[in-house]
Amino acid sequence: MTDKKLAWTTAALLTALIMNGAADAQERVIPPRVLPAPADVSPQIQGLAGLPVPENYNVLPKTAEEWKARQNASQASGTKTATDMAARLHVKVSAKTMGGVPVFDILPETVAPENRDRLLIHVHPGCYVLGGGPAATVEAILMASFGQFHVVSVDYRMPPAAYFPAALDDVVAVWKAALKTHKPSQMAVFGSSAGGALTLGMVLRARELKLPLPGAIGPGTPMAELTGVGDSFATNAMIDNVLVARDGICEPAARFYANGHDLKDPLLSPVYGNFKGFPPAILTTGTRDLLLSNTVRVHRKLREAGVDAQLQVFEAMSHAQYIRDDTAPETREVFQEIAAFFDRHLAR
């Protein structure tokens, strides 16, 4: 057999094997295993990683009243966290309205000289249902302090008071109001979890409305896919000790917000949107994050659309654990990376 014919035959056999493998793809059974404590992280992240999965992680509200009670409890504990954090980090938080929407104005002790004319708009996490009121400000406080930015945090409407697209409408309304005082090139929009998805959805909606787009965005571990597609929904189930699994509170809460709307609508699952022309984006996740695949898929789609997109992945972090402890060096690193990215892309 000639070398040319041998090469052709080998290539044909490899193609056949690959095609057969794809056709025969199936689930794999993984034996039980012990998850060791992470070695190469700070003591703070070791502590967070070692927290047990909540026993009631999949005990869910069944009525609007029960959702409201869960919401109130979350807001009460989150408000204390935010108040204590603002005091530790010397950040001033005050309530006001923008575009008819309640927001929190957040100022660090010192705004960096290069950021004096810049504004960041923050969209809080909470699975579309939790974390409103002053509790909404935790992530924004971290960004204001570690990035030395002026931040406005949107206290968007949530179920059971209002359903999709109320939260998105509120974020867009705040963006429109901000455009009256700042150039779009001087502003960035950021947020984690539901806030990450709303950040992406806001850009999709703003583009549809022919509004100017932000100079940059920072969607952290975004809830960008609500139909269950994504490898880490399986690989990180019961490893992520925040969201835990798909039957935990977050996905049912998102469905509660969607209120029967098609979950593949890009304004609910932005990974299915068209990212052409999006502003530069920095995405953040962790190796134990249930939404690791969500974050990776959004990053790849942004890159495929020609967008300048950066992905930072932190060792042993579950979902958005970078907002859980302001003393962790990784927390400071997360927000300083985002701040540096914004500094490169925002006008002064």
mmCIF file of C-alpha atoms in Angstrom:
data_model
loop_
_atom_site.group_PDB
_atom_site.id
_atom_site.type_symbol
_atom_site.label_atom_id
_atom_site.label_comp_id
_atom_site.label_asym_id
_atom_site.label_seq_id
_atom_site.Cartn_x
_atom_site.Cartn_y
_atom_site.Cartn_z
ATOM 1 C CA MET A 1 0.000 0.000 0.000
ATOM 2 C CA THR A 2 1.384 3.435 -0.911
ATOM 3 C CA ASP A 3 1.958 6.081 1.730
ATOM 4 C CA LYS A 4 -0.780 8.213 0.179
ATOM 5 C CA LYS A 5 -3.301 5.353 0.215
ATOM 6 C CA LEU A 6 -2.314 4.418 3.792
ATOM 7 C CA ALA A 7 -2.818 8.001 4.965
ATOM 8 C CA TRP A 8 -6.231 8.138 3.286
ATOM 9 C CA THR A 9 -7.284 4.812 4.840
ATOM 10 C CA THR A 10 -6.133 5.899 8.320
ATOM 11 C CA ALA A 11 -8.029 9.182 8.035
ATOM 12 C CA ALA A 12 -11.174 7.351 6.925
ATOM 13 C CA LEU A 13 -10.950 4.937 9.870
ATOM 14 C CA LEU A 14 -10.451 7.775 12.359
ATOM 15 C CA THR A 15 -13.424 9.652 10.909
ATOM 16 C CA ALA A 16 -15.582 6.546 11.192
ATOM 17 C CA LEU A 17 -14.528 6.014 14.810
ATOM 18 C CA ILE A 18 -15.257 9.637 15.688
ATOM 19 C CA MET A 19 -18.665 9.539 13.992
ATOM 20 C CA ASN A 20 -19.566 6.266 15.701
ATOM 21 C CA GLY A 21 -18.443 7.655 19.046
ATOM 22 C CA ALA A 22 -20.653 10.705 18.576
ATOM 23 C CA ALA A 23 -23.605 8.550 17.586
ATOM 24 C CA ASP A 24 -23.067 6.236 20.573
ATOM 25 C CA ALA A 25 -22.591 9.041 23.120
ATOM 26 C CA GLN A 26 -24.293 8.123 26.355
ATOM 27 C CA GLU A 27 -24.429 8.914 30.037
ATOM 28 C CA ARG A 28 -21.617 7.698 32.258
ATOM 29 C CA VAL A 29 -21.996 6.439 35.792
ATOM 30 C CA ILE A 30 -19.495 7.997 38.195
ATOM 31 C CA PRO A 31 -18.651 6.142 41.416
ATOM 32 C CA PRO A 32 -19.141 7.916 44.764
ATOM 33 C CA ARG A 33 -16.166 10.001 45.797
ATOM 34 C CA VAL A 34 -14.939 12.263 48.563
ATOM 35 C CA LEU A 35 -14.365 15.929 47.729
ATOM 36 C CA PRO A 36 -11.108 16.989 49.396
ATOM 37 C CA ALA A 37 -10.586 20.388 50.944
ATOM 38 C CA PRO A 38 -8.982 22.777 48.429
ATOM 39 C CA ALA A 39 -5.275 23.248 49.111
ATOM 40 C CA ASP A 40 -4.294 26.275 47.026
ATOM 41 C CA VAL A 41 -6.780 28.882 48.257
ATOM 42 C CA SER A 42 -6.998 31.305 51.172
ATOM 43 C CA PRO A 43 -8.263 30.146 54.576
ATOM 44 C CA GLN A 44 -11.425 32.171 53.935
ATOM 45 C CA ILE A 45 -12.215 30.296 50.707
ATOM 46 C CA GLN A 46 -11.274 27.015 52.389
ATOM 47 C CA GLY A 47 -13.867 27.819 55.023
ATOM 48 C CA LEU A 48 -16.538 28.647 52.452
ATOM 49 C CA ALA A 49 -15.724 25.545 50.407
ATOM 50 C CA GLY A 50 -16.031 23.396 53.528
ATOM 51 C CA LEU A 51 -19.529 24.538 54.414
ATOM 52 C CA PRO A 52 -22.066 21.706 54.185
ATOM 53 C CA VAL A 53 -24.860 21.667 51.650
ATOM 54 C CA PRO A 54 -27.956 23.113 53.376
ATOM 55 C CA GLU A 55 -30.251 20.267 54.413
ATOM 56 C CA ASN A 56 -33.307 22.135 53.136
ATOM 57 C CA TYR A 57 -31.735 23.295 49.862
ATOM 58 C CA ASN A 58 -34.609 21.799 47.825
ATOM 59 C CA VAL A 59 -37.466 22.662 50.196
ATOM 60 C CA LEU A 60 -39.176 25.258 48.046
ATOM 61 C CA PRO A 61 -41.978 27.772 48.543
ATOM 62 C CA LYS A 62 -45.252 26.573 47.036
ATOM 63 C CA THR A 63 -47.316 29.758 47.050
ATOM 64 C CA ALA A 64 -46.748 33.456 46.386
ATOM 65 C CA GLU A 65 -47.096 34.052 50.126
ATOM 66 C CA GLU A 66 -44.376 31.506 50.895
ATOM 67 C CA TRP A 67 -42.086 33.068 48.272
ATOM 68 C CA LYS A 68 -42.693 36.462 49.881
ATOM 69 C CA ALA A 69 -41.807 35.096 53.319
ATOM 70 C CA ARG A 70 -38.561 33.620 51.949
ATOM 71 C CA GLN A 71 -37.858 36.939 50.236
ATOM 72 C CA ASN A 72 -38.369 38.897 53.460
ATOM 73 C CA ALA A 73 -36.060 36.588 55.419
ATOM 74 C CA SER A 74 -33.362 36.877 52.748
ATOM 75 C CA GLN A 75 -33.655 40.647 52.696
ATOM 76 C CA ALA A 76 -33.351 40.902 56.479
ATOM 77 C CA SER A 77 -30.164 38.828 56.688
ATOM 78 C CA GLY A 78 -28.706 40.424 53.546
ATOM 79 C CA THR A 79 -29.362 43.922 54.858
ATOM 80 C CA LYS A 80 -27.310 43.218 57.989
ATOM 81 C CA THR A 81 -24.499 41.766 55.850
ATOM 82 C CA ALA A 82 -24.506 44.835 53.599
ATOM 83 C CA THR A 83 -24.633 47.305 56.497
ATOM 84 C CA ASP A 84 -21.734 45.656 58.307
ATOM 85 C CA MET A 85 -19.692 45.390 55.104
ATOM 86 C CA ALA A 86 -20.236 49.044 54.176
ATOM 87 C CA ALA A 87 -19.001 50.080 57.631
ATOM 88 C CA ARG A 88 -15.894 47.874 57.420
ATOM 89 C CA LEU A 89 -15.011 49.092 53.933
ATOM 90 C CA HIS A 90 -15.882 52.768 54.596
ATOM 91 C CA VAL A 91 -18.472 52.909 51.828
ATOM 92 C CA LYS A 92 -21.417 55.324 51.918
ATOM 93 C CA VAL A 93 -24.802 53.954 50.782
ATOM 94 C CA SER A 94 -27.860 56.149 50.202
ATOM 95 C CA ALA A 95 -31.258 55.477 48.631
ATOM 96 C CA LYS A 96 -32.637 57.492 45.719
ATOM 97 C CA THR A 97 -34.530 56.960 42.453
ATOM 98 C CA MET A 98 -33.412 56.995 38.829
ATOM 99 C CA GLY A 99 -35.877 56.822 35.972
ATOM 100 C CA GLY A 100 -38.618 56.141 38.507
ATOM 101 C CA VAL A 101 -36.762 53.084 39.836
ATOM 102 C CA PRO A 102 -35.410 52.787 43.399
ATOM 103 C CA VAL A 103 -31.627 52.548 43.465
ATOM 104 C CA PHE A 104 -28.811 52.778 45.983
ATOM 105 C CA ASP A 105 -26.059 55.309 45.413
ATOM 106 C CA ILE A 106 -22.761 53.848 46.595
ATOM 107 C CA LEU A 107 -19.597 55.860 47.101
ATOM 108 C CA PRO A 108 -16.236 54.624 48.386
ATOM 109 C CA GLU A 109 -14.113 56.670 50.740
ATOM 110 C CA THR A 110 -12.001 57.620 47.721
ATOM 111 C CA VAL A 111 -13.001 57.588 44.053
ATOM 112 C CA ALA A 112 -9.898 57.035 41.921
ATOM 113 C CA PRO A 113 -8.993 60.135 39.860
ATOM 114 C CA GLU A 114 -9.460 58.225 36.603
ATOM 115 C CA ASN A 115 -12.976 57.206 37.712
ATOM 116 C CA ARG A 116 -14.325 60.635 38.670
ATOM 117 C CA ASP A 117 -16.476 60.948 35.546
ATOM 118 C CA ARG A 118 -17.327 57.252 35.322
ATOM 119 C CA LEU A 119 -20.347 55.398 36.661
ATOM 120 C CA LEU A 120 -20.991 51.702 37.222
ATOM 121 C CA ILE A 121 -24.530 50.333 37.250
ATOM 122 C CA HIS A 122 -24.944 47.234 39.393
ATOM 123 C CA VAL A 123 -27.659 44.587 39.011
ATOM 124 C CA HIS A 124 -27.967 42.436 42.115
ATOM 125 C CA PRO A 125 -28.036 38.632 42.386
ATOM 126 C CA GLY A 126 -30.804 36.606 44.041
ATOM 127 C CA CYS A 127 -32.346 34.306 41.424
ATOM 128 C CA TYR A 128 -34.770 37.110 40.412
ATOM 129 C CA VAL A 129 -36.645 36.763 43.719
ATOM 130 C CA LEU A 130 -34.201 37.321 46.609
ATOM 131 C CA GLY A 131 -31.769 39.996 47.736
ATOM 132 C CA GLY A 132 -33.763 43.193 47.259
ATOM 133 C CA GLY A 133 -33.696 46.372 49.331
ATOM 134 C CA PRO A 134 -30.406 47.234 51.071
ATOM 135 C CA ALA A 135 -29.403 43.560 50.718
ATOM 136 C CA ALA A 136 -29.026 44.295 47.002
ATOM 137 C CA THR A 137 -25.906 46.337 47.630
ATOM 138 C CA VAL A 138 -23.352 43.755 48.842
ATOM 139 C CA GLU A 139 -21.652 43.211 45.477
ATOM 140 C CA ALA A 140 -21.838 46.917 44.653
ATOM 141 C CA ILE A 141 -20.142 47.787 47.962
ATOM 142 C CA LEU A 142 -17.277 45.430 47.124
ATOM 143 C CA MET A 143 -16.896 46.956 43.657
ATOM 144 C CA ALA A 144 -17.003 50.518 44.993
ATOM 145 C CA SER A 145 -14.393 49.783 47.657
ATOM 146 C CA PHE A 146 -11.940 47.561 45.786
ATOM 147 C CA GLY A 147 -12.347 49.304 42.426
ATOM 148 C CA GLN A 148 -12.724 52.895 43.747
ATOM 149 C CA PHE A 149 -15.761 53.535 41.557
ATOM 150 C CA HIS A 150 -19.033 55.388 42.031
ATOM 151 C CA VAL A 151 -21.697 52.658 41.762
ATOM 152 C CA VAL A 152 -25.481 52.736 41.450
ATOM 153 C CA SER A 153 -27.252 49.500 42.445
ATOM 154 C CA VAL A 154 -30.689 48.856 40.914
ATOM 155 C CA ASP A 155 -33.368 47.653 43.353
ATOM 156 C CA TYR A 156 -35.457 46.114 40.582
ATOM 157 C CA ARG A 157 -38.979 44.754 41.027
ATOM 158 C CA MET A 158 -39.325 41.067 41.849
ATOM 159 C CA PRO A 159 -42.092 38.478 42.185
ATOM 160 C CA PRO A 160 -44.630 38.164 43.643
ATOM 161 C CA ALA A 161 -45.051 41.937 43.212
ATOM 162 C CA ALA A 162 -43.995 41.900 39.536
ATOM 163 C CA TYR A 163 -42.953 39.282 36.994
ATOM 164 C CA PHE A 164 -40.925 39.121 33.762
ATOM 165 C CA PRO A 165 -39.978 41.501 32.204
ATOM 166 C CA ALA A 166 -40.330 43.907 35.165
ATOM 167 C CA ALA A 167 -36.753 43.477 36.433
ATOM 168 C CA LEU A 168 -35.314 43.993 32.960
ATOM 169 C CA ASP A 169 -37.540 47.017 32.368
ATOM 170 C CA ASP A 170 -36.226 48.584 35.577
ATOM 171 C CA VAL A 171 -32.584 48.047 34.612
ATOM 172 C CA VAL A 172 -33.240 49.586 31.181
ATOM 173 C CA ALA A 173 -35.043 52.542 32.808
ATOM 174 C CA VAL A 174 -32.030 53.210 35.045
ATOM 175 C CA TRP A 175 -29.730 52.952 32.022
ATOM 176 C CA LYS A 176 -31.840 55.536 30.162
ATOM 177 C CA ALA A 177 -31.687 57.868 33.171
ATOM 178 C CA ALA A 178 -27.917 57.438 33.481
ATOM 179 C CA LEU A 179 -27.502 58.389 29.820
ATOM 180 C CA LYS A 180 -28.778 61.871 30.712
ATOM 181 C CA THR A 181 -25.804 62.525 33.004
ATOM 182 C CA HIS A 182 -22.994 60.335 31.659
ATOM 183 C CA LYS A 183 -21.607 59.319 28.315
ATOM 184 C CA PRO A 184 -22.270 55.636 27.570
ATOM 185 C CA SER A 185 -18.548 55.149 26.993
ATOM 186 C CA GLN A 186 -17.951 56.218 30.617
ATOM 187 C CA MET A 187 -20.314 53.614 32.074
ATOM 188 C CA ALA A 188 -20.263 49.870 32.683
ATOM 189 C CA VAL A 189 -23.002 47.500 33.845
ATOM 190 C CA PHE A 190 -22.220 44.499 36.046
ATOM 191 C CA GLY A 191 -23.784 41.960 38.377
ATOM 192 C CA SER A 192 -23.762 38.290 39.308
ATOM 193 C CA SER A 193 -26.165 35.364 38.928
ATOM 194 C CA ALA A 194 -29.579 36.807 37.998
ATOM 195 C CA GLY A 195 -27.777 40.151 37.880
ATOM 196 C CA GLY A 196 -25.376 38.708 35.308
ATOM 197 C CA ALA A 197 -28.248 37.501 33.144
ATOM 198 C CA LEU A 198 -30.018 40.855 33.504
ATOM 199 C CA THR A 199 -26.788 42.627 32.510
ATOM 200 C CA LEU A 200 -26.694 40.607 29.283
ATOM 201 C CA GLY A 201 -30.447 41.018 28.784
ATOM 202 C CA MET A 202 -30.181 44.773 29.295
ATOM 203 C CA VAL A 203 -27.644 45.033 26.453
ATOM 204 C CA LEU A 204 -29.864 42.913 24.187
ATOM 205 C CA ARG A 205 -32.858 45.115 25.029
ATOM 206 C CA ALA A 206 -30.928 48.391 24.714
ATOM 207 C CA ARG A 207 -29.680 47.351 21.286
ATOM 208 C CA GLU A 208 -33.243 46.472 20.267
ATOM 209 C CA LEU A 209 -34.376 49.936 21.428
ATOM 210 C CA LYS A 210 -31.441 51.528 19.568
ATOM 211 C CA LEU A 211 -30.038 52.963 22.789
ATOM 212 C CA PRO A 212 -26.294 53.571 23.194
ATOM 213 C CA LEU A 213 -24.556 50.586 24.784
ATOM 214 C CA PRO A 214 -22.262 50.612 27.839
ATOM 215 C CA GLY A 215 -18.524 50.904 27.405
ATOM 216 C CA ALA A 216 -18.078 47.518 29.105
ATOM 217 C CA ILE A 217 -20.022 44.885 31.043
ATOM 218 C CA GLY A 218 -19.218 42.431 33.842
ATOM 219 C CA PRO A 219 -21.690 39.519 33.971
ATOM 220 C CA GLY A 220 -20.551 37.270 36.822
ATOM 221 C CA THR A 221 -21.606 33.601 36.802
ATOM 222 C CA PRO A 222 -24.740 34.574 34.857
ATOM 223 C CA MET A 223 -28.012 32.645 34.999
ATOM 224 C CA ALA A 224 -27.827 32.685 31.224
ATOM 225 C CA GLU A 225 -29.568 29.328 30.577
ATOM 226 C CA LEU A 226 -32.814 28.332 32.302
ATOM 227 C CA THR A 227 -33.588 25.083 30.454
ATOM 228 C CA GLY A 228 -30.920 22.904 32.072
ATOM 229 C CA VAL A 229 -28.421 22.708 29.204
ATOM 230 C CA GLY A 230 -24.810 22.752 30.391
ATOM 231 C CA ASP A 231 -22.271 20.222 31.616
ATOM 232 C CA SER A 232 -21.740 21.725 35.067
ATOM 233 C CA PHE A 233 -25.401 21.248 36.001
ATOM 234 C CA ALA A 234 -24.351 17.597 36.318
ATOM 235 C CA THR A 235 -20.633 17.757 37.127
ATOM 236 C CA ASN A 236 -20.976 20.336 39.915
ATOM 237 C CA ALA A 237 -24.310 19.181 41.347
ATOM 238 C CA MET A 238 -23.930 18.695 45.131
ATOM 239 C CA ILE A 239 -20.394 20.115 44.826
ATOM 240 C CA ASP A 240 -21.588 23.712 44.608
ATOM 241 C CA ASN A 241 -22.657 24.416 48.199
ATOM 242 C CA VAL A 242 -24.516 27.620 47.313
ATOM 243 C CA LEU A 243 -26.924 26.685 44.501
ATOM 244 C CA VAL A 244 -26.329 22.958 45.155
ATOM 245 C CA ALA A 245 -28.302 21.512 42.226
ATOM 246 C CA ARG A 246 -30.966 22.296 39.664
ATOM 247 C CA ASP A 247 -33.680 21.327 42.140
ATOM 248 C CA GLY A 248 -32.411 23.951 44.600
ATOM 249 C CA ILE A 249 -34.093 27.320 44.951
ATOM 250 C CA CYS A 250 -32.563 29.239 42.053
ATOM 251 C CA GLU A 251 -34.048 27.559 38.993
ATOM 252 C CA PRO A 252 -37.575 27.329 40.472
ATOM 253 C CA ALA A 253 -37.263 30.992 41.503
ATOM 254 C CA ALA A 254 -36.336 31.933 37.936
ATOM 255 C CA ARG A 255 -39.345 30.013 36.633
ATOM 256 C CA PHE A 256 -41.496 31.855 39.180
ATOM 257 C CA TYR A 257 -40.179 35.132 37.740
ATOM 258 C CA ALA A 258 -40.696 33.939 34.136
ATOM 259 C CA ASN A 259 -44.370 33.330 34.969
ATOM 260 C CA GLY A 260 -44.977 30.901 32.103
ATOM 261 C CA HIS A 261 -42.876 32.766 29.528
ATOM 262 C CA ASP A 262 -40.683 30.782 27.131
ATOM 263 C CA LEU A 263 -37.487 30.037 29.067
ATOM 264 C CA LYS A 264 -35.461 30.077 25.836
ATOM 265 C CA ASP A 265 -36.307 33.724 25.214
ATOM 266 C CA PRO A 266 -32.880 35.437 25.115
ATOM 267 C CA LEU A 267 -34.166 38.025 27.580
ATOM 268 C CA LEU A 268 -34.480 35.141 30.084
ATOM 269 C CA SER A 269 -31.739 32.840 28.757
ATOM 270 C CA PRO A 270 -29.289 35.286 27.145
ATOM 271 C CA VAL A 271 -26.952 32.519 25.950
ATOM 272 C CA TYR A 272 -29.440 32.128 23.088
ATOM 273 C CA GLY A 273 -29.135 35.788 22.112
ATOM 274 C CA ASN A 274 -27.111 37.412 19.350
ATOM 275 C CA PHE A 275 -24.004 38.972 20.918
ATOM 276 C CA LYS A 276 -22.786 40.723 17.780
ATOM 277 C CA GLY A 277 -21.720 44.255 18.639
ATOM 278 C CA PHE A 278 -21.700 43.704 22.406
ATOM 279 C CA PRO A 279 -19.358 45.823 24.532
ATOM 280 C CA PRO A 280 -16.193 44.273 25.992
ATOM 281 C CA ALA A 281 -17.086 41.832 28.763
ATOM 282 C CA ILE A 282 -15.390 40.250 31.760
ATOM 283 C CA LEU A 283 -16.980 37.109 33.208
ATOM 284 C CA THR A 284 -16.250 35.486 36.571
ATOM 285 C CA THR A 285 -16.911 31.979 37.885
ATOM 286 C CA GLY A 286 -15.379 29.236 40.042
ATOM 287 C CA THR A 287 -14.405 25.615 39.514
ATOM 288 C CA ARG A 288 -17.235 24.389 41.793
ATOM 289 C CA ASP A 289 -19.884 26.733 40.384
ATOM 290 C CA LEU A 290 -23.106 25.060 39.226
ATOM 291 C CA LEU A 291 -23.215 27.787 36.554
ATOM 292 C CA LEU A 292 -19.634 27.250 35.374
ATOM 293 C CA SER A 293 -20.958 26.002 32.018
ATOM 294 C CA ASN A 294 -23.340 28.954 31.747
ATOM 295 C CA THR A 295 -20.385 31.294 32.166
ATOM 296 C CA VAL A 296 -18.133 29.385 29.768
ATOM 297 C CA ARG A 297 -20.857 29.162 27.107
ATOM 298 C CA VAL A 298 -21.550 32.894 27.280
ATOM 299 C CA HIS A 299 -17.822 33.630 27.052
ATOM 300 C CA ARG A 300 -17.451 31.414 23.968
ATOM 301 C CA LYS A 301 -20.508 32.970 22.300
ATOM 302 C CA LEU A 302 -19.122 36.437 22.939
ATOM 303 C CA ARG A 303 -15.783 35.461 21.418
ATOM 304 C CA GLU A 304 -17.501 33.841 18.427
ATOM 305 C CA ALA A 305 -19.316 37.156 17.909
ATOM 306 C CA GLY A 306 -15.980 38.983 17.853
ATOM 307 C CA VAL A 307 -16.408 40.573 21.284
ATOM 308 C CA ASP A 308 -13.405 41.321 23.496
ATOM 309 C CA ALA A 309 -14.280 38.974 26.363
ATOM 310 C CA GLN A 310 -12.191 37.907 29.360
ATOM 311 C CA LEU A 311 -12.973 34.903 31.576
ATOM 312 C CA GLN A 312 -11.633 34.592 35.123
ATOM 313 C CA VAL A 313 -12.134 31.282 36.949
ATOM 314 C CA PHE A 314 -11.305 30.923 40.638
ATOM 315 C CA GLU A 315 -10.202 27.738 42.348
ATOM 316 C CA ALA A 316 -12.749 25.905 44.521
ATOM 317 C CA MET A 317 -15.379 28.660 44.441
ATOM 318 C CA SER A 318 -19.034 27.733 44.327
ATOM 319 C CA HIS A 319 -21.631 30.050 42.836
ATOM 320 C CA ALA A 320 -20.674 33.726 43.354
ATOM 321 C CA GLN A 321 -18.733 32.970 46.541
ATOM 322 C CA TYR A 322 -16.519 35.918 45.668
ATOM 323 C CA ILE A 323 -19.182 38.155 47.256
ATOM 324 C CA ARG A 324 -19.415 36.137 50.497
ATOM 325 C CA ASP A 325 -16.337 37.340 52.409
ATOM 326 C CA ASP A 326 -14.810 40.778 51.919
ATOM 327 C CA THR A 327 -11.700 39.702 53.865
ATOM 328 C CA ALA A 328 -10.773 36.947 51.386
ATOM 329 C CA PRO A 329 -7.853 37.959 49.138
ATOM 330 C CA GLU A 330 -9.645 36.270 46.233
ATOM 331 C CA THR A 331 -12.589 38.653 46.687
ATOM 332 C CA ARG A 332 -10.328 41.667 46.360
ATOM 333 C CA GLU A 333 -8.653 40.040 43.349
ATOM 334 C CA VAL A 334 -11.989 39.409 41.606
ATOM 335 C CA PHE A 335 -13.092 43.019 41.858
ATOM 336 C CA GLN A 336 -9.699 44.513 41.123
ATOM 337 C CA GLU A 337 -9.544 42.407 37.939
ATOM 338 C CA ILE A 338 -12.984 43.687 36.932
ATOM 339 C CA ALA A 339 -11.965 47.251 37.795
ATOM 340 C CA ALA A 340 -8.788 46.946 35.706
ATOM 341 C CA PHE A 341 -10.817 45.605 32.780
ATOM 342 C CA PHE A 342 -13.268 48.493 33.055
ATOM 343 C CA ASP A 343 -10.384 50.966 33.293
ATOM 344 C CA ARG A 344 -8.977 49.656 30.002
ATOM 345 C CA HIS A 345 -12.276 50.000 28.190
ATOM 346 C CA LEU A 346 -14.102 53.000 29.666
ATOM 347 C CA ALA A 347 -13.540 56.567 28.535
ATOM 348 C CA ARG A 348 -12.331 59.038 31.148
#
